Amino acid sequence: MAHGELGRVVLTAQEIGSHVDRLAAEIDREYASSLPVAVIVLRGAFVFAADLLRRMETEITVDFIEVASYGSGTGSSGHVELRRDLREDVAGRRILVIEDIIDTGRTTRFILDHIALHEPADVKVVSLLNKPARRVVDVPIHFVGTNVPNMFVVGYGMDLDGRFRSLPHVAEVR
Ligand code: IMP
Ligand code: MG
């Protein structure tokens, strides 16, 4: 398949691997023996989560949440809607929210506010990528792979209108 619209590679598969290794070690130090639950944010975080969880020593259970932020292309409307709620009872559990990229922060804010309704013991956020220049809503990010400038990126789970999720690296969209 041709990827003619894609610009330069922002992170190679090898660079992603180093970030994932370091994040897994940081997260292992945080959780020791507390059996947290990973909440994977569909759909963009599925590739990152699969790699991260397999590099962690911590025993962890897995659940999913799906949200949609309206709009297609590289824009976002700011309106976030819940598409799939948690299936596990997470009351009293420690939660690790796994995100692909945090941009304006609206999606993460929505997820944190929603998860709080389930009364977990504690919630932390890991995101492979962070775009601090785009932040509109303040959100805590406890573990970050790396910051990226104000650009739209795809690959390693991240999409543009559903495309490019299966790329092993992260590329800029021209
Ligand atoms: P938010 O603006 O922080 O709410 O980000 C909303 C969602 O937009 C993220 O969870 C991603 O799914 C998506 N998103 C934001 N920036 C990018 C990007 O550069 N590439 C692909 N998806 C993005
Ligand atoms: Mg997306």
mmCIF file of N, CA and C in Angstrom, residues 34-120:
data_model
loop_
_atom_site.group_PDB
_atom_site.id
_atom_site.type_symbol
_atom_site.label_atom_id
_atom_site.label_comp_id
_atom_site.label_asym_id
_atom_site.label_seq_id
_atom_site.Cartn_x
_atom_site.Cartn_y
_atom_site.Cartn_z
ATOM 1 N N SER A 34 0.427 -4.510 43.669
ATOM 2 C CA SER A 34 -0.946 -4.077 43.967
ATOM 3 C C SER A 34 -2.027 -4.545 42.986
ATOM 4 N N LEU A 35 -1.725 -5.389 42.014
ATOM 5 C CA LEU A 35 -2.665 -5.856 40.989
ATOM 6 C C LEU A 35 -3.557 -4.737 40.429
ATOM 7 N N PRO A 36 -2.953 -3.822 39.690
ATOM 8 C CA PRO A 36 -3.747 -2.761 39.075
ATOM 9 C C PRO A 36 -4.546 -3.285 37.884
ATOM 10 N N VAL A 37 -5.437 -2.434 37.363
ATOM 11 C CA VAL A 37 -6.143 -2.768 36.129
ATOM 12 C C VAL A 37 -5.758 -1.745 35.057
ATOM 13 N N ALA A 38 -5.365 -2.267 33.898
ATOM 14 C CA ALA A 38 -5.051 -1.406 32.760
ATOM 15 C C ALA A 38 -6.363 -1.065 32.073
ATOM 16 N N VAL A 39 -6.598 0.225 31.838
ATOM 17 C CA VAL A 39 -7.758 0.646 31.052
ATOM 18 C C VAL A 39 -7.214 1.188 29.733
ATOM 19 N N ILE A 40 -7.398 0.389 28.684
ATOM 20 C CA ILE A 40 -6.848 0.717 27.366
ATOM 21 C C ILE A 40 -7.872 1.543 26.606
ATOM 22 N N VAL A 41 -7.457 2.712 26.134
ATOM 23 C CA VAL A 41 -8.379 3.617 25.448
ATOM 24 C C VAL A 41 -8.413 3.250 23.961
ATOM 25 N N LEU A 42 -9.570 2.719 23.554
ATOM 26 C CA LEU A 42 -9.744 2.320 22.155
ATOM 27 C C LEU A 42 -10.050 3.544 21.309
ATOM 28 N N ARG A 43 -9.604 3.505 20.007
ATOM 29 C CA ARG A 43 -8.883 2.357 19.538
ATOM 30 C C ARG A 43 -7.377 2.588 19.469
ATOM 31 N N GLY A 44 -6.964 3.838 19.483
ATOM 32 C CA GLY A 44 -5.572 4.196 19.170
ATOM 33 C C GLY A 44 -4.508 3.574 20.049
ATOM 34 N N ALA A 45 -4.848 3.236 21.314
ATOM 35 C CA ALA A 45 -3.822 2.783 22.258
ATOM 36 C C ALA A 45 -3.578 1.281 22.217
ATOM 37 N N PHE A 46 -4.264 0.553 21.327
ATOM 38 C CA PHE A 46 -4.170 -0.916 21.419
ATOM 39 C C PHE A 46 -2.783 -1.458 21.109
ATOM 40 N N VAL A 47 -2.069 -0.853 20.181
ATOM 41 C CA VAL A 47 -0.733 -1.355 19.810
ATOM 42 C C VAL A 47 0.259 -1.058 20.946
ATOM 43 N N PHE A 48 0.262 0.176 21.394
ATOM 44 C CA PHE A 48 1.138 0.585 22.507
ATOM 45 C C PHE A 48 0.862 -0.277 23.737
ATOM 46 N N ALA A 49 -0.404 -0.460 24.070
ATOM 47 C CA ALA A 49 -0.764 -1.229 25.269
ATOM 48 C C ALA A 49 -0.267 -2.672 25.161
ATOM 49 N N ALA A 50 -0.409 -3.264 23.990
ATOM 50 C CA ALA A 50 0.018 -4.662 23.814
ATOM 51 C C ALA A 50 1.521 -4.788 24.052
ATOM 52 N N ASP A 51 2.304 -3.836 23.557
ATOM 53 C CA ASP A 51 3.758 -3.878 23.770
ATOM 54 C C ASP A 51 4.114 -3.567 25.218
ATOM 55 N N LEU A 52 3.494 -2.527 25.763
ATOM 56 C CA LEU A 52 3.809 -2.087 27.131
ATOM 57 C C LEU A 52 3.518 -3.193 28.155
ATOM 58 N N LEU A 53 2.333 -3.775 28.073
ATOM 59 C CA LEU A 53 1.936 -4.781 29.076
ATOM 60 C C LEU A 53 2.851 -5.997 29.033
ATOM 61 N N ARG A 54 3.326 -6.340 27.825
ATOM 62 C CA ARG A 54 4.199 -7.512 27.716
ATOM 63 C C ARG A 54 5.614 -7.245 28.204
ATOM 64 N N ARG A 55 5.970 -5.954 28.353
ATOM 65 C CA ARG A 55 7.290 -5.636 28.899
ATOM 66 C C ARG A 55 7.253 -5.405 30.402
ATOM 67 N N MET A 56 6.068 -5.337 30.981
ATOM 68 C CA MET A 56 5.946 -5.097 32.419
ATOM 69 C C MET A 56 6.035 -6.401 33.202
ATOM 70 N N GLU A 57 6.623 -6.327 34.384
ATOM 71 C CA GLU A 57 6.666 -7.481 35.298
ATOM 72 C C GLU A 57 5.394 -7.522 36.132
ATOM 73 N N THR A 58 4.834 -6.346 36.386
ATOM 74 C CA THR A 58 3.644 -6.217 37.231
ATOM 75 C C THR A 58 2.499 -7.076 36.714
ATOM 76 N N GLU A 59 1.881 -7.824 37.603
ATOM 77 C CA GLU A 59 0.673 -8.545 37.208
ATOM 78 C C GLU A 59 -0.468 -7.544 37.127
ATOM 79 N N ILE A 60 -1.206 -7.571 36.040
ATOM 80 C CA ILE A 60 -2.213 -6.538 35.797
ATOM 81 C C ILE A 60 -3.405 -7.172 35.081
ATOM 82 N N THR A 61 -4.601 -6.706 35.354
ATOM 83 C CA THR A 61 -5.764 -7.147 34.582
ATOM 84 C C THR A 61 -6.062 -6.066 33.550
ATOM 85 N N VAL A 62 -6.913 -6.407 32.580
ATOM 86 C CA VAL A 62 -7.099 -5.527 31.432
ATOM 87 C C VAL A 62 -8.573 -5.255 31.186
ATOM 88 N N ASP A 63 -8.892 -3.998 30.948
ATOM 89 C CA ASP A 63 -10.232 -3.633 30.503
ATOM 90 C C ASP A 63 -10.079 -2.571 29.419
ATOM 91 N N PHE A 64 -11.182 -2.240 28.773
ATOM 92 C CA PHE A 64 -11.146 -1.290 27.665
ATOM 93 C C PHE A 64 -12.215 -0.239 27.855
ATOM 94 N N ILE A 65 -11.928 0.950 27.327
ATOM 95 C CA ILE A 65 -12.949 1.993 27.275
ATOM 96 C C ILE A 65 -12.842 2.577 25.873
ATOM 97 N N GLU A 66 -13.979 2.910 25.272
ATOM 98 C CA GLU A 66 -13.903 3.542 23.953
ATOM 99 C C GLU A 66 -14.642 4.860 23.996
ATOM 100 N N VAL A 67 -13.966 5.883 23.506
ATOM 101 C CA VAL A 67 -14.587 7.196 23.419
ATOM 102 C C VAL A 67 -14.433 7.689 21.993
ATOM 103 N N ALA A 68 -15.332 8.565 21.602
ATOM 104 C CA ALA A 68 -15.226 9.189 20.284
ATOM 105 C C ALA A 68 -15.177 10.680 20.512
ATOM 106 N N SER A 69 -14.226 11.338 19.861
ATOM 107 C CA SER A 69 -14.251 12.801 19.884
ATOM 108 C C SER A 69 -14.582 13.198 18.460
ATOM 109 N N TYR A 70 -15.665 13.898 18.321
ATOM 110 C CA TYR A 70 -16.239 14.094 17.015
ATOM 111 C C TYR A 70 -15.394 14.887 16.071
ATOM 112 N N GLY A 71 -15.549 14.571 14.805
ATOM 113 C CA GLY A 71 -14.791 15.231 13.756
ATOM 114 C C GLY A 71 -13.947 14.202 13.061
ATOM 115 N N SER A 72 -13.634 14.460 11.793
ATOM 116 C CA SER A 72 -12.729 13.567 11.075
ATOM 117 C C SER A 72 -11.545 14.393 10.616
ATOM 118 N N GLY A 73 -10.573 13.731 10.035
ATOM 119 C CA GLY A 73 -9.352 14.419 9.635
ATOM 120 C C GLY A 73 -8.528 14.735 10.861
ATOM 121 N N THR A 74 -7.810 15.846 10.835
ATOM 122 C CA THR A 74 -6.866 16.139 11.908
ATOM 123 C C THR A 74 -7.457 17.090 12.941
ATOM 124 N N GLY A 75 -8.727 17.430 12.793
ATOM 125 C CA GLY A 75 -9.354 18.347 13.752
ATOM 126 C C GLY A 75 -10.131 17.581 14.801
ATOM 127 N N SER A 76 -10.529 18.249 15.862
ATOM 128 C CA SER A 76 -11.345 17.642 16.899
ATOM 129 C C SER A 76 -12.364 18.676 17.307
ATOM 130 N N SER A 77 -13.615 18.217 17.536
ATOM 131 C CA SER A 77 -14.684 19.172 17.822
ATOM 132 C C SER A 77 -14.680 19.615 19.267
ATOM 133 N N GLY A 78 -14.026 18.823 20.126
ATOM 134 C CA GLY A 78 -14.078 19.144 21.537
ATOM 135 C C GLY A 78 -15.204 18.430 22.248
ATOM 136 N N HIS A 79 -16.089 17.781 21.493
ATOM 137 C CA HIS A 79 -17.175 17.041 22.129
ATOM 138 C C HIS A 79 -16.782 15.577 22.234
ATOM 139 N N VAL A 80 -16.745 15.037 23.450
ATOM 140 C CA VAL A 80 -16.316 13.656 23.659
ATOM 141 C C VAL A 80 -17.505 12.827 24.117
ATOM 142 N N GLU A 81 -17.639 11.634 23.539
ATOM 143 C CA GLU A 81 -18.771 10.771 23.873
ATOM 144 C C GLU A 81 -18.266 9.377 24.238
ATOM 145 N N LEU A 82 -18.901 8.754 25.235
ATOM 146 C CA LEU A 82 -18.543 7.392 25.649
ATOM 147 C C LEU A 82 -19.179 6.379 24.697
ATOM 148 N N ARG A 83 -18.361 5.496 24.116
ATOM 149 C CA ARG A 83 -18.877 4.469 23.201
ATOM 150 C C ARG A 83 -18.934 3.102 23.859
ATOM 151 N N ARG A 84 -17.990 2.843 24.779
ATOM 152 C CA ARG A 84 -17.958 1.547 25.467
ATOM 153 C C ARG A 84 -17.434 1.790 26.863
ATOM 154 N N ASP A 85 -18.203 1.400 27.843
ATOM 155 C CA ASP A 85 -17.800 1.598 29.236
ATOM 156 C C ASP A 85 -16.957 0.414 29.705
ATOM 157 N N LEU A 86 -16.358 0.547 30.890
ATOM 158 C CA LEU A 86 -15.611 -0.543 31.501
ATOM 159 C C LEU A 86 -16.546 -1.724 31.756
ATOM 160 N N ARG A 87 -16.005 -2.930 31.682
ATOM 161 C CA ARG A 87 -16.792 -4.118 32.016
ATOM 162 C C ARG A 87 -16.471 -4.616 33.426
ATOM 163 N N GLU A 88 -15.242 -4.355 33.877
ATOM 164 C CA GLU A 88 -14.816 -4.818 35.203
ATOM 165 C C GLU A 88 -15.360 -3.891 36.286
ATOM 166 N N ASP A 89 -15.506 -4.452 37.493
ATOM 167 C CA ASP A 89 -15.799 -3.618 38.654
ATOM 168 C C ASP A 89 -14.460 -3.100 39.170
ATOM 169 N N VAL A 90 -14.212 -1.812 38.999
ATOM 170 C CA VAL A 90 -12.899 -1.268 39.359
ATOM 171 C C VAL A 90 -12.924 -0.529 40.696
ATOM 172 N N ALA A 91 -14.045 -0.613 41.419
ATOM 173 C CA ALA A 91 -14.128 0.058 42.726
ATOM 174 C C ALA A 91 -12.997 -0.443 43.621
ATOM 175 N N GLY A 92 -12.257 0.479 44.193
ATOM 176 C CA GLY A 92 -11.173 0.130 45.107
ATOM 177 C C GLY A 92 -9.895 -0.348 44.429
ATOM 178 N N ARG A 93 -9.924 -0.453 43.098
ATOM 179 C CA ARG A 93 -8.729 -0.912 42.368
ATOM 180 C C ARG A 93 -7.845 0.272 41.985
ATOM 181 N N ARG A 94 -6.582 -0.014 41.725
ATOM 182 C CA ARG A 94 -5.684 0.991 41.152
ATOM 183 C C ARG A 94 -5.766 0.872 39.627
ATOM 184 N N ILE A 95 -5.947 2.006 38.952
ATOM 185 C CA ILE A 95 -6.146 1.996 37.501
ATOM 186 C C ILE A 95 -4.985 2.684 36.794
ATOM 187 N N LEU A 96 -4.529 2.045 35.720
ATOM 188 C CA LEU A 96 -3.552 2.663 34.821
ATOM 189 C C LEU A 96 -4.242 2.879 33.479
ATOM 190 N N VAL A 97 -4.522 4.130 33.144
ATOM 191 C CA VAL A 97 -5.140 4.460 31.849
ATOM 192 C C VAL A 97 -4.031 4.504 30.800
ATOM 193 N N ILE A 98 -4.206 3.740 29.720
ATOM 194 C CA ILE A 98 -3.189 3.692 28.666
ATOM 195 C C ILE A 98 -3.698 4.423 27.430
ATOM 196 N N GLU A 99 -3.023 5.526 27.086
ATOM 197 C CA GLU A 99 -3.393 6.397 25.963
ATOM 198 C C GLU A 99 -2.295 6.388 24.906
ATOM 199 N N ASP A 100 -2.672 6.634 23.664
ATOM 200 C CA ASP A 100 -1.687 6.767 22.594
ATOM 201 C C ASP A 100 -1.075 8.164 22.580
ATOM 202 N N ILE A 101 -1.927 9.187 22.593
ATOM 203 C CA ILE A 101 -1.433 10.561 22.444
ATOM 204 C C ILE A 101 -2.392 11.507 23.156
ATOM 205 N N ILE A 102 -1.856 12.485 23.839
ATOM 206 C CA ILE A 102 -2.693 13.487 24.502
ATOM 207 C C ILE A 102 -2.443 14.824 23.826
ATOM 208 N N ASP A 103 -3.528 15.365 23.296
ATOM 209 C CA ASP A 103 -3.467 16.541 22.433
ATOM 210 C C ASP A 103 -4.070 17.734 23.197
ATOM 211 N N THR A 104 -5.357 18.015 23.016
ATOM 212 C CA THR A 104 -5.966 19.109 23.777
ATOM 213 C C THR A 104 -6.153 18.715 25.249
ATOM 214 N N GLY A 105 -6.219 17.419 25.516
ATOM 215 C CA GLY A 105 -6.464 16.938 26.876
ATOM 216 C C GLY A 105 -7.928 16.653 27.143
ATOM 217 N N ARG A 106 -8.810 16.996 26.210
ATOM 218 C CA ARG A 106 -10.250 16.839 26.469
ATOM 219 C C ARG A 106 -10.662 15.377 26.626
ATOM 220 N N THR A 107 -10.078 14.504 25.794
ATOM 221 C CA THR A 107 -10.430 13.082 25.880
ATOM 222 C C THR A 107 -10.008 12.508 27.225
ATOM 223 N N THR A 108 -8.778 12.795 27.629
ATOM 224 C CA THR A 108 -8.264 12.276 28.899
ATOM 225 C C THR A 108 -9.076 12.827 30.071
ATOM 226 N N ARG A 109 -9.406 14.119 30.015
ATOM 227 C CA ARG A 109 -10.228 14.719 31.086
ATOM 228 C C ARG A 109 -11.551 13.990 31.206
ATOM 229 N N PHE A 110 -12.181 13.745 30.043
ATOM 230 C CA PHE A 110 -13.474 13.048 30.015
ATOM 231 C C PHE A 110 -13.331 11.655 30.636
ATOM 232 N N ILE A 111 -12.281 10.932 30.247
ATOM 233 C CA ILE A 111 -12.069 9.564 30.741
ATOM 234 C C ILE A 111 -11.820 9.574 32.249
ATOM 235 N N LEU A 112 -10.990 10.507 32.722
ATOM 236 C CA LEU A 112 -10.694 10.563 34.160
ATOM 237 C C LEU A 112 -11.956 10.890 34.958
ATOM 238 N N ASP A 113 -12.753 11.829 34.465
ATOM 239 C CA ASP A 113 -14.002 12.182 35.161
ATOM 240 C C ASP A 113 -14.955 10.996 35.158
ATOM 241 N N HIS A 114 -15.007 10.279 34.039
ATOM 242 C CA HIS A 114 -15.902 9.121 33.949
ATOM 243 C C HIS A 114 -15.452 7.998 34.881
ATOM 244 N N ILE A 115 -14.156 7.699 34.851
ATOM 245 C CA ILE A 115 -13.630 6.605 35.681
ATOM 246 C C ILE A 115 -13.826 6.907 37.165
ATOM 247 N N ALA A 116 -13.738 8.181 37.534
ATOM 248 C CA ALA A 116 -13.909 8.568 38.941
ATOM 249 C C ALA A 116 -15.277 8.126 39.469
ATOM 250 N N LEU A 117 -16.281 8.043 38.579
ATOM 251 C CA LEU A 117 -17.620 7.618 38.988
ATOM 252 C C LEU A 117 -17.615 6.160 39.463
ATOM 253 N N HIS A 118 -16.643 5.383 38.999
ATOM 254 C CA HIS A 118 -16.529 3.974 39.403
ATOM 255 C C HIS A 118 -15.771 3.792 40.722
ATOM 256 N N GLU A 119 -15.350 4.887 41.332
ATOM 257 C CA GLU A 119 -14.684 4.883 42.640
ATOM 258 C C GLU A 119 -13.470 3.956 42.769
ATOM 259 N N PRO A 120 -12.492 4.142 41.875
ATOM 260 C CA PRO A 120 -11.246 3.378 41.995
ATOM 261 C C PRO A 120 -10.422 3.902 43.163
#
